[in-house]
Short mmCIF file of C-alpha atoms in Angstrom, two decimals:
data_model
loop_
_atom_site.label_atom_id
_atom_site.label_comp_id
_atom_site.label_asym_id
_atom_site.label_seq_id
_atom_site.Cartn_x
_atom_site.Cartn_y
_atom_site.Cartn_z
CA MET A 13 93.83 -73.27 -81.21
CA ARG A 14 97.50 -72.03 -81.87
CA PHE A 15 96.23 -70.60 -85.22
CA PHE A 16 93.49 -68.59 -83.44
CA PHE A 17 96.01 -67.39 -80.91
CA HIS A 18 98.49 -66.16 -83.51
CA PHE A 19 95.83 -64.74 -85.78
CA GLY A 20 94.35 -62.78 -82.94
CA ARG A 21 97.70 -61.39 -81.75
CA TYR A 22 98.50 -60.54 -85.42
CA LEU A 23 95.25 -58.54 -85.57
CA LEU A 24 96.00 -56.79 -82.28
CA LEU A 25 99.47 -55.97 -83.57
CA LEU A 26 98.09 -54.51 -86.82
CA ARG A 27 95.62 -52.38 -84.67
CA GLN A 28 98.57 -50.79 -82.93
CA LEU A 29 99.87 -49.54 -86.25
CA PHE A 30 96.98 -47.00 -86.63
CA LYS A 31 97.78 -44.90 -83.61
CA LYS A 32 98.79 -41.36 -84.12
CA PRO A 33 102.57 -41.04 -84.66
CA GLU A 34 104.38 -39.22 -81.79
CA ASN A 35 106.32 -37.24 -84.50
CA GLN A 36 105.27 -37.43 -88.11
CA ARG A 37 108.50 -36.26 -89.39
CA MET A 38 110.52 -39.17 -87.91
CA TYR A 39 107.93 -41.65 -89.39
CA TRP A 40 108.28 -40.05 -92.81
CA ASP A 41 112.05 -40.34 -92.56
CA GLU A 42 111.69 -43.94 -91.58
CA LEU A 43 109.24 -44.53 -94.51
CA PHE A 44 111.84 -43.30 -97.13
CA ARG A 45 114.63 -45.32 -95.44
CA GLN A 46 112.42 -48.35 -95.80
CA MET A 47 111.52 -47.60 -99.35
CA VAL A 48 115.05 -47.59 -100.29
CA SER A 49 115.79 -50.77 -98.27
CA ILE A 50 112.74 -52.72 -99.66
CA GLY A 51 112.41 -51.17 -103.20
CA ILE A 52 115.77 -49.84 -104.54
CA ASN A 53 117.80 -52.63 -102.91
CA SER A 54 115.60 -55.27 -104.56
CA LEU A 55 115.96 -53.99 -108.02
CA GLY A 56 118.91 -56.22 -109.02
CA ILE A 57 117.33 -59.57 -108.05
CA VAL A 58 113.92 -58.44 -109.71
CA VAL A 59 115.63 -57.46 -112.96
CA ILE A 60 117.57 -60.68 -113.19
CA ILE A 61 114.62 -63.12 -112.35
CA SER A 62 112.11 -61.34 -114.53
CA VAL A 63 114.25 -61.21 -117.72
CA PHE A 64 115.03 -64.96 -117.39
CA MET A 65 111.42 -65.74 -116.49
CA GLY A 66 110.17 -64.24 -119.69
CA ALA A 67 112.99 -65.78 -121.85
CA VAL A 68 112.57 -69.30 -120.45
CA THR A 69 108.67 -69.07 -120.92
CA THR A 70 109.22 -68.07 -124.48
CA VAL A 71 111.45 -70.96 -125.25
CA GLN A 72 109.33 -73.49 -123.38
CA THR A 73 106.10 -72.28 -125.09
CA ALA A 74 107.70 -72.63 -128.46
CA TYR A 75 108.88 -76.10 -127.52
CA GLN A 76 105.27 -77.15 -126.65
CA LEU A 77 103.80 -75.48 -129.73
CA VAL A 78 104.35 -78.36 -132.20
CA SER A 79 101.43 -77.63 -134.48
CA GLY A 80 102.19 -75.69 -137.71
CA LEU A 81 98.58 -74.54 -138.04
CA VAL A 82 99.02 -72.12 -134.96
CA SER A 83 100.43 -68.70 -135.63
CA LYS A 84 103.78 -68.11 -133.81
CA SER A 85 102.34 -64.92 -132.57
CA ILE A 86 100.44 -66.89 -130.01
CA ILE A 87 103.71 -67.33 -128.13
CA GLY A 88 103.67 -63.58 -127.51
CA ALA A 89 100.20 -63.77 -126.24
CA ILE A 90 100.90 -66.65 -123.92
CA VAL A 91 104.14 -65.15 -122.49
CA SER A 92 102.76 -61.64 -122.00
CA ASP A 93 99.55 -62.86 -120.44
CA SER A 94 101.42 -65.38 -118.16
CA SER A 95 103.84 -62.52 -117.18
CA ILE A 96 100.98 -60.12 -116.32
CA LEU A 97 98.70 -62.63 -114.60
CA GLU A 98 101.04 -65.06 -112.72
CA LEU A 99 104.76 -64.85 -113.33
CA GLY A 100 105.22 -61.16 -112.57
CA PRO A 101 103.31 -60.83 -109.43
CA THR A 102 103.51 -64.28 -107.86
CA ILE A 103 107.10 -65.45 -108.70
CA THR A 104 108.41 -61.96 -107.98
CA SER A 105 106.70 -61.86 -104.67
CA LEU A 106 107.74 -65.34 -103.73
CA VAL A 107 111.35 -64.27 -104.34
CA LEU A 108 110.82 -60.89 -102.39
CA ALA A 109 109.24 -62.86 -99.57
CA GLY A 110 112.72 -64.56 -99.12
CA LYS A 111 114.71 -61.37 -99.51
CA ILE A 112 112.54 -58.81 -97.70
CA GLY A 113 110.69 -61.04 -95.41
CA SER A 114 113.75 -62.57 -93.82
CA SER A 115 115.37 -59.09 -93.60
CA ILE A 116 112.27 -57.64 -91.84
CA ALA A 117 111.89 -60.49 -89.52
CA SER A 118 115.60 -60.69 -88.48
CA GLU A 119 115.89 -56.89 -88.02
CA ILE A 120 112.84 -56.56 -85.70
CA GLY A 121 113.70 -59.89 -84.05
CA THR A 122 117.26 -58.74 -83.20
CA MET A 123 115.80 -55.42 -81.94
CA ARG A 124 113.40 -57.51 -79.63
CA VAL A 125 116.11 -59.88 -78.21
CA THR A 126 118.62 -57.06 -77.69
CA GLU A 127 115.91 -54.91 -75.68
CA GLN A 128 115.98 -52.11 -78.35
CA ILE A 129 112.24 -52.54 -78.67
CA ASP A 130 111.86 -52.29 -74.84
CA ALA A 131 113.97 -49.14 -74.98
CA LEU A 132 111.60 -47.58 -77.54
CA GLU A 133 108.49 -48.48 -75.48
CA ILE A 134 110.16 -46.94 -72.22
CA MET A 135 110.75 -43.74 -74.11
CA GLY A 136 107.15 -43.69 -74.79
CA VAL A 137 107.25 -44.50 -78.48
CA ASN A 138 104.58 -46.78 -80.04
CA ALA A 139 107.10 -49.31 -80.99
CA PRO A 140 104.90 -51.37 -83.51
CA GLY A 141 103.83 -47.95 -85.12
CA TYR A 142 107.36 -46.76 -85.49
CA LEU A 143 108.93 -49.98 -86.57
CA ILE A 144 106.33 -51.79 -88.41
CA SER A 145 103.89 -49.21 -90.11
CA PRO A 146 106.74 -47.59 -92.32
CA LYS A 147 107.80 -51.11 -93.50
CA ILE A 148 104.32 -52.14 -94.54
CA LEU A 149 103.61 -48.79 -96.16
CA ALA A 150 107.01 -48.91 -98.03
CA ALA A 151 106.37 -52.55 -99.05
CA VAL A 152 102.85 -51.61 -100.35
CA ILE A 153 104.29 -48.68 -102.37
CA THR A 154 107.42 -50.26 -103.71
CA ILE A 155 106.49 -53.91 -104.38
CA PRO A 156 103.74 -53.18 -106.89
CA MET A 157 106.29 -50.94 -108.74
CA LEU A 158 108.84 -53.76 -108.70
CA ILE A 159 106.07 -56.09 -110.06
CA ILE A 160 105.30 -53.66 -113.00
CA LEU A 161 109.02 -53.61 -113.70
CA ALA A 162 109.08 -57.32 -113.47
CA ILE A 163 106.20 -57.79 -115.94
CA SER A 164 107.79 -55.25 -118.41
CA LEU A 165 111.24 -57.00 -118.19
CA SER A 166 109.72 -60.42 -118.48
CA ILE A 167 107.94 -59.49 -121.66
CA GLY A 168 111.11 -57.82 -122.81
CA GLY A 169 113.16 -60.84 -122.01
CA GLY A 170 110.59 -62.94 -124.10
CA ILE A 171 110.99 -60.56 -127.06
CA PHE A 172 114.73 -60.55 -126.86
CA VAL A 173 115.16 -64.29 -126.72
CA GLY A 174 112.47 -65.01 -129.38
CA ASP A 175 114.24 -62.64 -131.71
CA LEU A 176 117.86 -63.95 -130.80
CA THR A 177 117.02 -67.69 -131.24
CA GLY A 178 114.71 -67.19 -134.29
CA ILE A 179 111.63 -68.67 -132.57
CA LEU A 180 109.60 -65.61 -133.53
CA SER A 181 110.25 -62.04 -134.56
CA SER A 182 109.79 -59.20 -132.11
CA GLN A 183 106.97 -57.83 -134.46
CA GLN A 184 105.07 -61.21 -134.22
CA PHE A 185 105.65 -61.28 -130.35
CA ILE A 186 104.22 -57.81 -129.92
CA GLU A 187 101.34 -58.51 -132.28
CA GLY A 188 100.37 -61.64 -130.24
CA ALA A 189 100.75 -59.75 -126.84
CA ARG A 190 98.55 -56.90 -128.22
CA SER A 191 95.92 -59.27 -129.53
CA SER A 192 95.28 -60.75 -126.22
CA PHE A 193 95.83 -57.78 -123.93
CA LEU A 194 93.08 -56.92 -121.60
CA PRO A 195 93.38 -53.94 -119.28
CA PHE A 196 91.58 -55.95 -116.52
CA ASN A 197 94.51 -58.32 -116.32
CA VAL A 198 96.89 -55.41 -115.30
CA ALA A 199 94.32 -54.38 -112.59
CA PHE A 200 94.11 -57.91 -111.43
CA SER A 201 97.92 -58.23 -111.22
CA LEU A 202 98.19 -55.06 -109.26
CA THR A 203 95.48 -56.26 -106.72
CA LYS A 204 97.65 -59.30 -106.32
CA ALA A 205 100.71 -57.10 -105.92
CA PHE A 206 99.13 -54.93 -103.21
CA THR A 207 97.84 -58.05 -101.36
CA PHE A 208 101.21 -59.94 -101.60
CA ALA A 209 103.23 -56.77 -100.40
CA PHE A 210 100.96 -56.43 -97.27
CA ILE A 211 101.33 -60.17 -96.56
CA ILE A 212 105.20 -60.23 -96.88
CA SER A 213 105.71 -57.17 -94.69
CA SER A 214 103.11 -57.77 -92.10
CA VAL A 215 103.63 -61.42 -91.48
CA SER A 216 107.42 -61.01 -91.33
CA ALA A 217 107.08 -58.07 -89.01
CA TYR A 218 104.80 -60.07 -86.79
CA GLN A 219 107.28 -63.02 -86.67
CA GLY A 220 110.12 -60.62 -85.76
CA TYR A 221 108.12 -58.62 -83.16
CA TYR A 222 107.23 -61.66 -80.98
CA THR A 223 110.67 -63.33 -81.08
CA GLN A 224 111.71 -64.65 -77.85
CA GLY A 225 115.24 -65.87 -76.80
CA GLY A 226 118.40 -65.08 -78.69
CA SER A 227 120.21 -65.25 -82.08
CA LEU A 228 118.91 -68.97 -82.63
CA GLU A 229 115.33 -67.77 -82.24
CA VAL A 230 115.86 -64.75 -84.50
CA GLY A 231 117.06 -67.16 -87.22
CA GLN A 232 113.95 -69.34 -86.67
CA ALA A 233 111.74 -66.29 -86.79
CA SER A 234 113.22 -65.29 -89.98
CA THR A 235 112.64 -68.79 -91.51
CA ARG A 236 109.00 -68.74 -90.29
CA ALA A 237 108.56 -65.43 -91.93
CA VAL A 238 109.57 -66.69 -95.30
CA VAL A 239 107.74 -69.92 -94.97
CA PHE A 240 104.43 -68.39 -93.90
CA SER A 241 104.68 -65.46 -96.30
CA CYS A 242 105.15 -67.95 -99.21
CA ILE A 243 102.19 -70.23 -98.06
CA LEU A 244 99.85 -67.13 -97.60
CA ILE A 245 100.97 -65.72 -101.01
CA LEU A 246 99.98 -68.95 -102.80
CA LEU A 247 96.82 -69.29 -100.84
CA SER A 248 95.70 -65.70 -101.50
CA ASP A 249 96.79 -66.05 -105.18
CA TYR A 250 94.34 -68.85 -105.61
CA LEU A 251 91.61 -67.05 -103.72
CA LEU A 252 91.94 -63.83 -105.78
CA ALA A 253 92.04 -65.88 -108.99
CA GLN A 254 88.80 -67.79 -107.93
CA LEU A 255 87.17 -64.53 -106.90
CA LEU A 256 88.12 -62.11 -109.55
CA LEU A 257 88.66 -64.22 -112.70
CA MET B 11 108.06 -40.13 -55.96
CA ILE B 12 107.73 -43.81 -56.82
CA GLU B 13 105.97 -46.09 -54.40
CA ILE B 14 105.31 -49.78 -54.86
CA LYS B 15 102.48 -51.33 -52.97
CA ASN B 16 101.81 -55.13 -52.57
CA ILE B 17 103.15 -56.09 -55.95
CA SER B 18 102.83 -59.73 -56.95
CA LYS B 19 103.68 -61.43 -60.18
CA SER B 20 103.64 -65.05 -61.41
CA PHE B 21 104.63 -66.63 -64.73
CA GLY B 22 102.18 -69.48 -65.09
CA ASP B 23 102.02 -71.33 -61.70
CA ARG B 24 105.51 -70.10 -60.85
CA PRO B 25 105.42 -67.11 -58.44
CA VAL B 26 108.23 -64.62 -59.11
CA LEU B 27 107.26 -61.62 -56.80
CA ASN B 28 105.24 -61.86 -53.62
CA ASP B 29 103.58 -58.97 -52.01
CA ILE B 30 106.49 -56.49 -52.41
CA SER B 31 106.19 -52.85 -51.07
CA ILE B 32 108.98 -50.24 -51.41
CA LYS B 33 109.03 -46.56 -51.05
CA MET B 34 111.74 -45.10 -53.20
CA LEU B 35 113.66 -42.18 -51.80
CA PRO B 36 113.30 -39.18 -53.96
CA GLY B 37 116.62 -37.70 -55.35
CA LYS B 38 118.52 -40.69 -54.09
CA VAL B 39 120.04 -44.02 -55.45
CA ASN B 40 117.69 -46.83 -54.47
CA MET B 41 119.23 -50.14 -54.91
CA ILE B 42 117.42 -53.39 -55.43
CA ILE B 43 119.71 -56.24 -54.79
CA GLY B 44 119.48 -59.98 -54.79
CA ALA B 45 120.87 -63.15 -56.39
CA SER B 46 120.32 -64.02 -60.05
CA GLY B 47 116.69 -65.20 -60.50
CA SER B 48 115.46 -63.47 -57.31
CA GLY B 49 112.98 -61.32 -59.26
CA LYS B 50 114.60 -57.97 -59.22
CA SER B 51 114.75 -57.58 -63.02
CA VAL B 52 110.98 -58.46 -63.20
CA LEU B 53 110.28 -55.91 -60.57
CA MET B 54 112.08 -53.15 -62.61
CA LYS B 55 110.03 -54.26 -65.81
CA LEU B 56 106.88 -53.89 -63.81
CA MET B 57 107.97 -50.40 -62.61
CA VAL B 58 108.62 -49.20 -66.10
CA GLY B 59 105.47 -50.84 -67.56
CA LEU B 60 107.15 -53.50 -69.67
CA GLN B 61 105.18 -56.17 -67.82
CA GLN B 62 101.85 -56.04 -65.81
CA PRO B 63 101.63 -57.09 -62.23
CA ASP B 64 99.02 -59.65 -61.12
CA ALA B 65 98.32 -57.58 -58.10
CA GLY B 66 99.27 -54.42 -56.45
CA GLU B 67 99.91 -50.80 -57.32
CA ILE B 68 102.90 -48.79 -58.72
CA LEU B 69 102.43 -45.15 -57.76
CA TYR B 70 104.21 -42.35 -59.62
CA ASP B 71 103.57 -39.08 -57.53
CA GLY B 72 100.43 -40.82 -56.14
CA ALA B 73 99.02 -42.02 -59.60
CA ASP B 74 98.63 -45.62 -60.27
CA PHE B 75 100.84 -46.51 -63.24
CA VAL B 76 99.40 -49.98 -63.60
CA ARG B 77 95.89 -48.86 -64.23
CA MET B 78 96.63 -45.72 -66.35
CA GLU B 79 95.34 -45.34 -69.91
CA ARG B 80 98.10 -45.66 -72.63
CA GLY B 81 98.25 -41.88 -73.21
CA GLU B 82 98.81 -41.24 -69.43
CA LYS B 83 101.47 -44.03 -69.35
CA SER B 84 103.18 -42.35 -72.23
CA GLU B 85 103.42 -39.05 -70.33
CA ILE B 86 104.96 -40.86 -67.31
CA ARG B 87 107.42 -42.71 -69.59
CA LYS B 88 108.64 -39.37 -70.92
CA GLN B 89 109.85 -38.73 -67.45
CA ILE B 90 111.67 -42.18 -67.29
CA GLY B 91 115.29 -42.74 -68.54
CA MET B 92 116.51 -46.27 -68.55
CA LEU B 93 119.86 -47.82 -68.83
CA PHE B 94 119.51 -51.40 -69.89
CA GLN B 95 121.80 -54.44 -68.99
CA ASN B 96 123.18 -54.68 -72.51
CA SER B 97 122.73 -50.96 -73.25
CA ALA B 98 120.09 -51.57 -75.92
CA LEU B 99 121.51 -48.95 -78.33
CA PHE B 100 120.06 -48.86 -81.70
CA ASP B 101 122.58 -50.72 -83.92
CA SER B 102 121.76 -48.81 -87.07
CA MET B 103 122.38 -45.40 -85.52
CA THR B 104 125.54 -43.57 -84.56
CA VAL B 105 126.29 -42.65 -80.92
CA GLU B 106 124.98 -39.13 -81.77
CA GLU B 107 121.80 -40.38 -83.45
CA ASN B 108 121.16 -42.74 -80.44
CA VAL B 109 121.28 -39.84 -77.97
CA LEU B 110 119.44 -37.50 -80.43
CA PHE B 111 116.53 -39.96 -81.02
CA PRO B 112 114.39 -39.15 -77.98
CA LEU B 113 115.02 -35.55 -78.45
CA LYS B 114 113.90 -35.59 -82.08
CA MET B 115 110.86 -37.69 -81.25
CA PHE B 116 109.56 -35.70 -78.31
CA ASN B 117 111.25 -32.29 -78.26
CA PRO B 118 111.10 -30.78 -81.66
CA LYS B 119 113.47 -27.89 -81.23
CA SER B 120 115.93 -26.72 -83.79
CA PRO B 121 118.57 -29.16 -84.88
CA ALA B 122 121.22 -26.94 -83.51
CA GLU B 123 119.70 -26.81 -80.10
CA ASN B 124 119.20 -30.55 -80.14
CA LEU B 125 122.72 -31.18 -81.13
CA ASP B 126 123.99 -28.88 -78.28
CA ARG B 127 121.90 -30.88 -75.80
CA VAL B 128 123.35 -34.19 -77.25
CA ASN B 129 126.90 -32.94 -77.01
CA PHE B 130 126.26 -31.60 -73.45
CA CYS B 131 125.08 -35.12 -72.41
CA LEU B 132 127.89 -36.97 -74.11
CA GLU B 133 130.47 -34.62 -72.59
CA HIS B 134 128.78 -35.26 -69.26
CA VAL B 135 129.53 -39.09 -69.57
CA GLY B 136 132.99 -38.51 -70.83
CA LEU B 137 132.40 -39.28 -74.45
CA SER B 138 133.08 -36.08 -76.34
CA ASN B 139 134.59 -37.37 -79.58
CA THR B 140 132.56 -40.47 -80.27
CA ASN B 141 129.60 -38.93 -82.10
CA HIS B 142 130.00 -40.61 -85.44
CA LEU B 143 130.90 -44.07 -84.11
CA TYR B 144 128.40 -46.94 -84.33
CA PRO B 145 127.62 -49.08 -81.22
CA ALA B 146 129.61 -51.98 -82.76
CA GLU B 147 132.69 -49.77 -82.84
CA ILE B 148 132.80 -48.86 -79.13
CA SER B 149 133.67 -50.84 -75.94
CA GLY B 150 130.94 -52.26 -73.35
CA GLY B 151 131.81 -49.43 -70.87
CA MET B 152 131.27 -46.74 -73.63
CA LYS B 153 128.09 -48.42 -74.60
CA LYS B 154 126.85 -48.01 -71.11
CA ARG B 155 127.85 -44.48 -70.97
CA VAL B 156 126.10 -43.69 -74.35
CA GLY B 157 122.98 -45.54 -72.62
CA ILE B 158 123.19 -43.08 -69.75
CA ALA B 159 123.58 -40.10 -72.06
CA ARG B 160 120.42 -41.30 -73.97
CA ALA B 161 118.53 -41.85 -70.75
CA ILE B 162 119.22 -38.31 -69.35
CA VAL B 163 118.81 -36.41 -72.59
CA LEU B 164 115.19 -35.58 -71.91
CA ASN B 165 115.98 -34.45 -68.32
CA PRO B 166 114.09 -37.38 -66.72
CA LYS B 167 112.61 -37.40 -63.01
CA TYR B 168 113.48 -41.05 -62.74
CA LEU B 169 116.44 -43.04 -63.92
CA PHE B 170 116.32 -46.89 -63.95
CA CYS B 171 119.51 -48.94 -64.32
CA ASP B 172 119.29 -52.73 -64.81
CA GLU B 173 122.58 -54.32 -63.90
CA PRO B 174 124.66 -51.27 -64.85
CA ASN B 175 128.00 -53.08 -64.05
CA SER B 176 127.47 -56.42 -65.65
CA GLY B 177 130.13 -57.41 -68.14
CA LEU B 178 132.51 -54.62 -67.08
CA ASP B 179 135.88 -54.63 -65.55
CA PRO B 180 136.26 -53.35 -61.97
CA LEU B 181 137.74 -49.98 -62.97
CA THR B 182 135.02 -49.19 -65.55
CA SER B 183 132.41 -50.45 -63.05
CA ILE B 184 133.59 -47.75 -60.56
CA LEU B 185 133.41 -45.15 -63.35
CA ILE B 186 129.80 -46.11 -64.14
CA ASP B 187 128.92 -46.09 -60.48
CA GLU B 188 130.34 -42.58 -60.00
CA LEU B 189 128.63 -41.40 -63.11
CA ILE B 190 125.20 -42.69 -61.82
CA LYS B 191 125.67 -41.08 -58.47
CA GLU B 192 126.87 -37.75 -59.95
CA ILE B 193 123.91 -37.64 -62.32
CA THR B 194 121.49 -38.46 -59.45
CA ILE B 195 122.70 -35.56 -57.28
CA GLU B 196 123.31 -33.03 -60.17
CA PHE B 197 119.97 -33.49 -61.87
CA LYS B 198 118.09 -34.42 -58.67
CA ILE B 199 116.80 -37.52 -60.28
CA THR B 200 115.28 -40.50 -58.37
CA THR B 201 117.50 -43.43 -59.45
CA ILE B 202 116.56 -47.07 -59.11
CA VAL B 203 119.50 -49.50 -59.62
CA ASN B 204 119.22 -53.32 -59.91
CA SER B 205 122.43 -54.97 -59.01
CA HIS B 206 124.12 -58.00 -57.39
CA ASP B 207 127.45 -56.18 -57.27
CA MET B 208 128.27 -55.36 -53.47
CA ASN B 209 130.94 -52.74 -54.59
CA SER B 210 128.28 -50.68 -56.28
CA VAL B 211 126.00 -51.10 -53.28
CA MET B 212 128.61 -49.77 -50.85
CA GLU B 213 129.68 -47.06 -53.47
CA ILE B 214 126.42 -45.47 -54.44
CA GLY B 215 123.41 -46.97 -52.55
CA ASP B 216 121.45 -44.58 -50.37
CA GLN B 217 118.58 -47.10 -49.85
CA ILE B 218 118.97 -50.81 -50.22
CA VAL B 219 116.23 -53.31 -50.72
CA TYR B 220 117.17 -57.04 -50.56
CA ILE B 221 114.94 -59.47 -52.52
CA TYR B 222 115.12 -63.11 -51.90
CA LYS B 223 113.11 -65.64 -54.05
CA GLY B 224 110.51 -62.86 -54.88
CA ASN B 225 110.05 -61.57 -51.28
CA LYS B 226 111.38 -58.38 -49.78
CA GLU B 227 113.86 -59.75 -47.21
CA TRP B 228 115.51 -56.60 -45.90
CA GLU B 229 115.47 -52.85 -46.24
CA GLY B 230 118.02 -50.32 -44.99
CA ASP B 231 121.10 -48.33 -45.84
CA LYS B 232 124.73 -49.13 -46.32
CA ALA B 233 125.60 -48.28 -42.82
CA ASN B 234 123.66 -51.14 -41.27
CA ILE B 235 123.85 -53.71 -44.19
CA LEU B 236 127.27 -54.93 -42.93
CA THR B 237 125.96 -55.53 -39.38
CA THR B 238 122.68 -57.01 -40.29
CA ASP B 239 121.58 -60.18 -38.40
CA ASN B 240 119.56 -61.36 -41.42
CA GLU B 241 121.26 -64.65 -42.21
CA ARG B 242 120.23 -64.75 -46.00
CA LEU B 243 121.50 -61.16 -46.61
CA ASN B 244 124.67 -62.02 -44.62
CA GLN B 245 125.27 -64.78 -47.02
CA PHE B 246 124.65 -62.66 -50.05
CA VAL B 247 126.90 -59.70 -48.82
CA PHE B 248 129.80 -61.83 -47.56
CA ALA B 249 129.63 -64.41 -50.38
CA THR B 250 133.31 -64.96 -50.70
CA THR B 251 135.81 -66.40 -48.20
CA PHE B 252 137.87 -63.10 -48.35
CA LEU B 253 134.70 -61.10 -47.33
CA GLN B 254 133.78 -63.58 -44.62
CA GLN B 255 137.29 -63.26 -43.08
CA PHE B 256 137.05 -59.49 -43.30
CA ARG B 257 133.63 -59.72 -41.46
CA ASP B 258 134.95 -62.00 -38.78
CA LYS B 259 137.97 -59.80 -38.11
CA SER B 260 135.80 -56.76 -37.96
CA ARG B 261 133.56 -58.39 -35.44
CA SER B 262 136.46 -59.53 -33.22
CA ILE B 263 138.00 -56.03 -33.34
CA LYS B 264 134.56 -54.61 -32.32
CA ASN B 265 134.09 -57.17 -29.50
CA SER B 266 137.50 -56.69 -28.10
#
């Protein structure tokens, strides 16, 4: 029963996001502020995890490839396909759920418990529209960009480490990657990116918006936002793979 | 004019307000007083539409606010300014941006005109040189004054103040009370103040409504609150031994 209560309230909250903005200029300003907060401020962590992701996958794939009959370029194919299909979108989104999800939930939750959301509503502002829709839109725009960057850097990390450690040359890596490349995989990866971006931002905003109590409850809402976002990312990852592949 | 008719509200099976009716005096300071937990904050939340009553009407110039469509409610809310107990300033914005926010959202004039209005309101509350400070950098009393500046920036018809003196020292409390009274008179606003501070009541209250356990127990003005026979209100007004002694001496002088 609790699931249906929360799911219904989540849908009702989302419905409020589509109301006409009171002042479009203010919403645009907020959207750009959120794009910086969600996108630009996450660049560092995305660069670090994706380079290491590609590097580690290259080393581990080489370790498992014991047969001398298989060409080394297959490592390039495995690493690039894994980066495009799973590592880039899913691992990056799980990390972003921790960073962005907790930030969104705690920001909105703090505004709720300190009556800032009440202040917006009394002014006549559609509080969910002003606070949540720019965040969701910013996430849906910037997270796929971050994921494209993560995929590129993961492949780059694989090429660099393969060359550096002598596992395979960069030419062999690229040859393998090109041989297995399917444009559909990129489209599939981007579908996942948009889905995960929506999940992270909307679930976290929901948790923050309905926070009740004080600072302790804000912390709990932030934790719930990360946990539910991660679970829903993994669940939708499976569903999308089952449906589209 | 604001009129509340037969308002009731419960949370679960716990009644919080029971059949309350009040007619607010236009252009005056209307004070709702009562002990903590008496239901006065809930009553204010119902009046501004943050919560829905179970029964009754809240009339703004004769129109029932409770049953209005969202769009109509938004129009009424543009005529409302509210000072929150904890000021509720936007943490991520400076003092200037906080006061500017309603203007930018609803009154798209030129930036220079908007800034003039912000500076006028900040000067009015005695905060001329704080434009670029953040809420975390100013005192509780200053936050309340910024909250008042933000509440009056759109020239509201109604000003709601929820516990405006809570957490303030006595001197700052008096300053805030004087500011509320001045603004009410100067801008001809109907002000509704929630308080349990008797100094405020005696300082600025034109009409006083006493709420006890969700029921309207007494209504009158400050001239007759000190001489009331209502035992519960007497206990509330003369809560301290010092005040009880003062009351007893006054009565003995009057009788002699």
